[in-house]
Amino acid sequence: TCIARILRQDLSEAFILKLIEEDWKNDSKGKGYMERKDIYDSLFELGDAWTPEINVFQYAAFFEKLAKILKGEEEVPRGIIFLMSVKY
């Protein structure tokens, strides 16, 4: 839920958990686990959804920013500022 809380600060915890459950069912293809390829596909979808263009540098910048926030090295930006604060 950490990533969802960073990206979707407007959603309730209950709704985030519901979305995560739906994504899990989708991403795991009903197997109850994810293989390496499934994880890569899921991460690609996340980066693609949260960057304005299909661009490897934007994807990398997005995940680098997200990693820094998760490690506590950067503050969590608010709202649309998150997208605008990703530099590549």
mmCIF file with all atom_site columns, C-alpha atoms in Angstrom:
data_model
loop_
_atom_site.group_PDB
_atom_site.id
_atom_site.type_symbol
_atom_site.label_atom_id
_atom_site.label_alt_id
_atom_site.label_comp_id
_atom_site.label_asym_id
_atom_site.label_entity_id
_atom_site.label_seq_id
_atom_site.pdbx_PDB_ins_code
_atom_site.Cartn_x
_atom_site.Cartn_y
_atom_site.Cartn_z
_atom_site.occupancy
_atom_site.B_iso_or_equiv
_atom_site.pdbx_formal_charge
_atom_site.auth_seq_id
_atom_site.auth_comp_id
_atom_site.auth_asym_id
_atom_site.auth_atom_id
_atom_site.pdbx_PDB_model_num
ATOM 1  C CA . THR A 1 1  ? 0.000   0.000   0.000   1.00 0.00 ? 1  THR A CA 1
ATOM 2  C CA . CYS A 1 2  ? 2.992   2.338   0.351   1.00 0.00 ? 2  CYS A CA 1
ATOM 3  C CA . ILE A 1 3  ? 3.255   3.062   -3.360  1.00 0.00 ? 3  ILE A CA 1
ATOM 4  C CA . ALA A 1 4  ? -0.492  3.505   -3.722  1.00 0.00 ? 4  ALA A CA 1
ATOM 5  C CA . ARG A 1 5  ? -0.539  5.966   -0.804  1.00 0.00 ? 5  ARG A CA 1
ATOM 6  C CA . ILE A 1 6  ? 2.229   7.989   -2.442  1.00 0.00 ? 6  ILE A CA 1
ATOM 7  C CA . LEU A 1 7  ? 0.618   8.076   -5.878  1.00 0.00 ? 7  LEU A CA 1
ATOM 8  C CA . ARG A 1 8  ? -3.044  8.332   -4.879  1.00 0.00 ? 8  ARG A CA 1
ATOM 9  C CA . GLN A 1 9  ? -3.210  10.439  -1.752  1.00 0.00 ? 9  GLN A CA 1
ATOM 10 C CA . ASP A 1 10 ? -6.843  11.227  -2.529  1.00 0.00 ? 10 ASP A CA 1
ATOM 11 C CA . LEU A 1 11 ? -8.045  7.633   -1.957  1.00 0.00 ? 11 LEU A CA 1
ATOM 12 C CA . SER A 1 12 ? -9.111  6.041   1.312   1.00 0.00 ? 12 SER A CA 1
ATOM 13 C CA . GLU A 1 13 ? -7.147  3.128   2.740   1.00 0.00 ? 13 GLU A CA 1
ATOM 14 C CA . ALA A 1 14 ? -10.127 0.805   2.190   1.00 0.00 ? 14 ALA A CA 1
ATOM 15 C CA . PHE A 1 15 ? -10.399 1.760   -1.476  1.00 0.00 ? 15 PHE A CA 1
ATOM 16 C CA . ILE A 1 16 ? -6.637  1.380   -1.972  1.00 0.00 ? 16 ILE A CA 1
ATOM 17 C CA . LEU A 1 17 ? -6.808  -2.141  -0.508  1.00 0.00 ? 17 LEU A CA 1
ATOM 18 C CA . LYS A 1 18 ? -9.667  -2.998  -2.872  1.00 0.00 ? 18 LYS A CA 1
ATOM 19 C CA . LEU A 1 19 ? -7.659  -1.739  -5.875  1.00 0.00 ? 19 LEU A CA 1
ATOM 20 C CA . ILE A 1 20 ? -4.590  -3.664  -4.766  1.00 0.00 ? 20 ILE A CA 1
ATOM 21 C CA . GLU A 1 21 ? -6.629  -6.854  -4.462  1.00 0.00 ? 21 GLU A CA 1
ATOM 22 C CA . GLU A 1 22 ? -8.038  -6.372  -7.978  1.00 0.00 ? 22 GLU A CA 1
ATOM 23 C CA . ASP A 1 23 ? -4.572  -5.612  -9.379  1.00 0.00 ? 23 ASP A CA 1
ATOM 24 C CA . TRP A 1 24 ? -3.153  -8.694  -7.658  1.00 0.00 ? 24 TRP A CA 1
ATOM 25 C CA . LYS A 1 25 ? -5.787  -10.922 -9.255  1.00 0.00 ? 25 LYS A CA 1
ATOM 26 C CA . ASN A 1 26 ? -5.056  -9.352  -12.639 1.00 0.00 ? 26 ASN A CA 1
ATOM 27 C CA . ASP A 1 27 ? -1.273  -9.300  -12.384 1.00 0.00 ? 27 ASP A CA 1
ATOM 28 C CA . SER A 1 28 ? -0.950  -12.793 -10.927 1.00 0.00 ? 28 SER A CA 1
ATOM 29 C CA . LYS A 1 29 ? -3.359  -14.120 -13.555 1.00 0.00 ? 29 LYS A CA 1
ATOM 30 C CA . GLY A 1 30 ? -5.247  -15.995 -10.846 1.00 0.00 ? 30 GLY A CA 1
ATOM 31 C CA . LYS A 1 31 ? -2.222  -18.138 -9.930  1.00 0.00 ? 31 LYS A CA 1
ATOM 32 C CA . GLY A 1 32 ? -1.850  -16.724 -6.418  1.00 0.00 ? 32 GLY A CA 1
ATOM 33 C CA . TYR A 1 33 ? 1.766   -15.786 -7.133  1.00 0.00 ? 33 TYR A CA 1
ATOM 34 C CA . MET A 1 34 ? 3.683   -13.741 -9.687  1.00 0.00 ? 34 MET A CA 1
ATOM 35 C CA . GLU A 1 35 ? 6.535   -14.967 -11.820 1.00 0.00 ? 35 GLU A CA 1
ATOM 36 C CA . ARG A 1 36 ? 9.421   -12.658 -12.715 1.00 0.00 ? 36 ARG A CA 1
ATOM 37 C CA . LYS A 1 37 ? 7.836   -11.777 -16.080 1.00 0.00 ? 37 LYS A CA 1
ATOM 38 C CA . ASP A 1 38 ? 4.544   -10.908 -14.336 1.00 0.00 ? 38 ASP A CA 1
ATOM 39 C CA . ILE A 1 39 ? 6.388   -8.555  -11.977 1.00 0.00 ? 39 ILE A CA 1
ATOM 40 C CA . TYR A 1 40 ? 8.175   -6.864  -14.864 1.00 0.00 ? 40 TYR A CA 1
ATOM 41 C CA . ASP A 1 41 ? 4.899   -6.478  -16.749 1.00 0.00 ? 41 ASP A CA 1
ATOM 42 C CA . SER A 1 42 ? 3.252   -5.014  -13.668 1.00 0.00 ? 42 SER A CA 1
ATOM 43 C CA . LEU A 1 43 ? 6.090   -2.528  -13.108 1.00 0.00 ? 43 LEU A CA 1
ATOM 44 C CA . PHE A 1 44 ? 5.997   -1.515  -16.769 1.00 0.00 ? 44 PHE A CA 1
ATOM 45 C CA . GLU A 1 45 ? 2.258   -0.839  -16.494 1.00 0.00 ? 45 GLU A CA 1
ATOM 46 C CA . LEU A 1 46 ? 2.844   1.266   -13.368 1.00 0.00 ? 46 LEU A CA 1
ATOM 47 C CA . GLY A 1 47 ? 5.545   3.363   -15.020 1.00 0.00 ? 47 GLY A CA 1
ATOM 48 C CA . ASP A 1 48 ? 3.535   3.708   -18.198 1.00 0.00 ? 48 ASP A CA 1
ATOM 49 C CA . ALA A 1 49 ? 0.461   4.889   -16.290 1.00 0.00 ? 49 ALA A CA 1
ATOM 50 C CA . TRP A 1 50 ? 2.383   7.517   -14.294 1.00 0.00 ? 50 TRP A CA 1
ATOM 51 C CA . THR A 1 51 ? 4.574   9.082   -16.975 1.00 0.00 ? 51 THR A CA 1
ATOM 52 C CA . PRO A 1 52 ? 3.315   11.419  -19.682 1.00 0.00 ? 52 PRO A CA 1
ATOM 53 C CA . GLU A 1 53 ? 5.073   9.746   -22.616 1.00 0.00 ? 53 GLU A CA 1
ATOM 54 C CA . ILE A 1 54 ? 6.394   6.360   -23.673 1.00 0.00 ? 54 ILE A CA 1
ATOM 55 C CA . ASN A 1 55 ? 9.974   7.205   -22.825 1.00 0.00 ? 55 ASN A CA 1
ATOM 56 C CA . VAL A 1 56 ? 12.582  5.040   -21.116 1.00 0.00 ? 56 VAL A CA 1
ATOM 57 C CA . PHE A 1 57 ? 14.158  8.070   -19.428 1.00 0.00 ? 57 PHE A CA 1
ATOM 58 C CA . GLN A 1 58 ? 10.825  9.156   -17.954 1.00 0.00 ? 58 GLN A CA 1
ATOM 59 C CA . TYR A 1 59 ? 10.173  5.618   -16.701 1.00 0.00 ? 59 TYR A CA 1
ATOM 60 C CA . ALA A 1 60 ? 13.613  5.475   -15.084 1.00 0.00 ? 60 ALA A CA 1
ATOM 61 C CA . ALA A 1 61 ? 13.196  8.920   -13.498 1.00 0.00 ? 61 ALA A CA 1
ATOM 62 C CA . PHE A 1 62 ? 9.772   7.943   -12.173 1.00 0.00 ? 62 PHE A CA 1
ATOM 63 C CA . PHE A 1 63 ? 11.079  4.767   -10.503 1.00 0.00 ? 63 PHE A CA 1
ATOM 64 C CA . GLU A 1 64 ? 14.175  6.531   -9.167  1.00 0.00 ? 64 GLU A CA 1
ATOM 65 C CA . LYS A 1 65 ? 11.989  9.225   -7.572  1.00 0.00 ? 65 LYS A CA 1
ATOM 66 C CA . LEU A 1 66 ? 9.625   6.608   -6.167  1.00 0.00 ? 66 LEU A CA 1
ATOM 67 C CA . ALA A 1 67 ? 12.566  4.627   -4.715  1.00 0.00 ? 67 ALA A CA 1
ATOM 68 C CA . LYS A 1 68 ? 13.963  7.750   -3.015  1.00 0.00 ? 68 LYS A CA 1
ATOM 69 C CA . ILE A 1 69 ? 10.575  8.500   -1.465  1.00 0.00 ? 69 ILE A CA 1
ATOM 70 C CA . LEU A 1 70 ? 10.175  4.910   -0.260  1.00 0.00 ? 70 LEU A CA 1
ATOM 71 C CA . LYS A 1 71 ? 13.668  4.999   1.294   1.00 0.00 ? 71 LYS A CA 1
ATOM 72 C CA . GLY A 1 72 ? 12.867  8.296   3.030   1.00 0.00 ? 72 GLY A CA 1
ATOM 73 C CA . GLU A 1 73 ? 15.449  10.252  1.041   1.00 0.00 ? 73 GLU A CA 1
ATOM 74 C CA . GLU A 1 74 ? 12.805  12.610  -0.387  1.00 0.00 ? 74 GLU A CA 1
ATOM 75 C CA . GLU A 1 75 ? 9.510   13.991  0.829   1.00 0.00 ? 75 GLU A CA 1
ATOM 76 C CA . VAL A 1 76 ? 6.251   12.835  -0.721  1.00 0.00 ? 76 VAL A CA 1
ATOM 77 C CA . PRO A 1 77 ? 5.075   15.539  -3.145  1.00 0.00 ? 77 PRO A CA 1
ATOM 78 C CA . ARG A 1 78 ? 1.380   16.377  -3.105  1.00 0.00 ? 78 ARG A CA 1
ATOM 79 C CA . GLY A 1 79 ? -1.034  15.685  -5.979  1.00 0.00 ? 79 GLY A CA 1
ATOM 80 C CA . ILE A 1 80 ? -0.033  16.406  -9.555  1.00 0.00 ? 80 ILE A CA 1
ATOM 81 C CA . ILE A 1 81 ? 3.212   17.866  -8.280  1.00 0.00 ? 81 ILE A CA 1
ATOM 82 C CA . PHE A 1 82 ? 4.513   14.293  -8.103  1.00 0.00 ? 82 PHE A CA 1
ATOM 83 C CA . LEU A 1 83 ? 4.447   13.968  -11.873 1.00 0.00 ? 83 LEU A CA 1
ATOM 84 C CA . MET A 1 84 ? 5.858   17.429  -12.414 1.00 0.00 ? 84 MET A CA 1
ATOM 85 C CA . SER A 1 85 ? 8.679   16.852  -9.913  1.00 0.00 ? 85 SER A CA 1
ATOM 86 C CA . VAL A 1 86 ? 10.116  13.884  -11.831 1.00 0.00 ? 86 VAL A CA 1
ATOM 87 C CA . LYS A 1 87 ? 13.150  15.099  -13.768 1.00 0.00 ? 87 LYS A CA 1
ATOM 88 C CA . TYR A 1 88 ? 14.915  13.085  -16.428 1.00 0.00 ? 88 TYR A CA 1
#
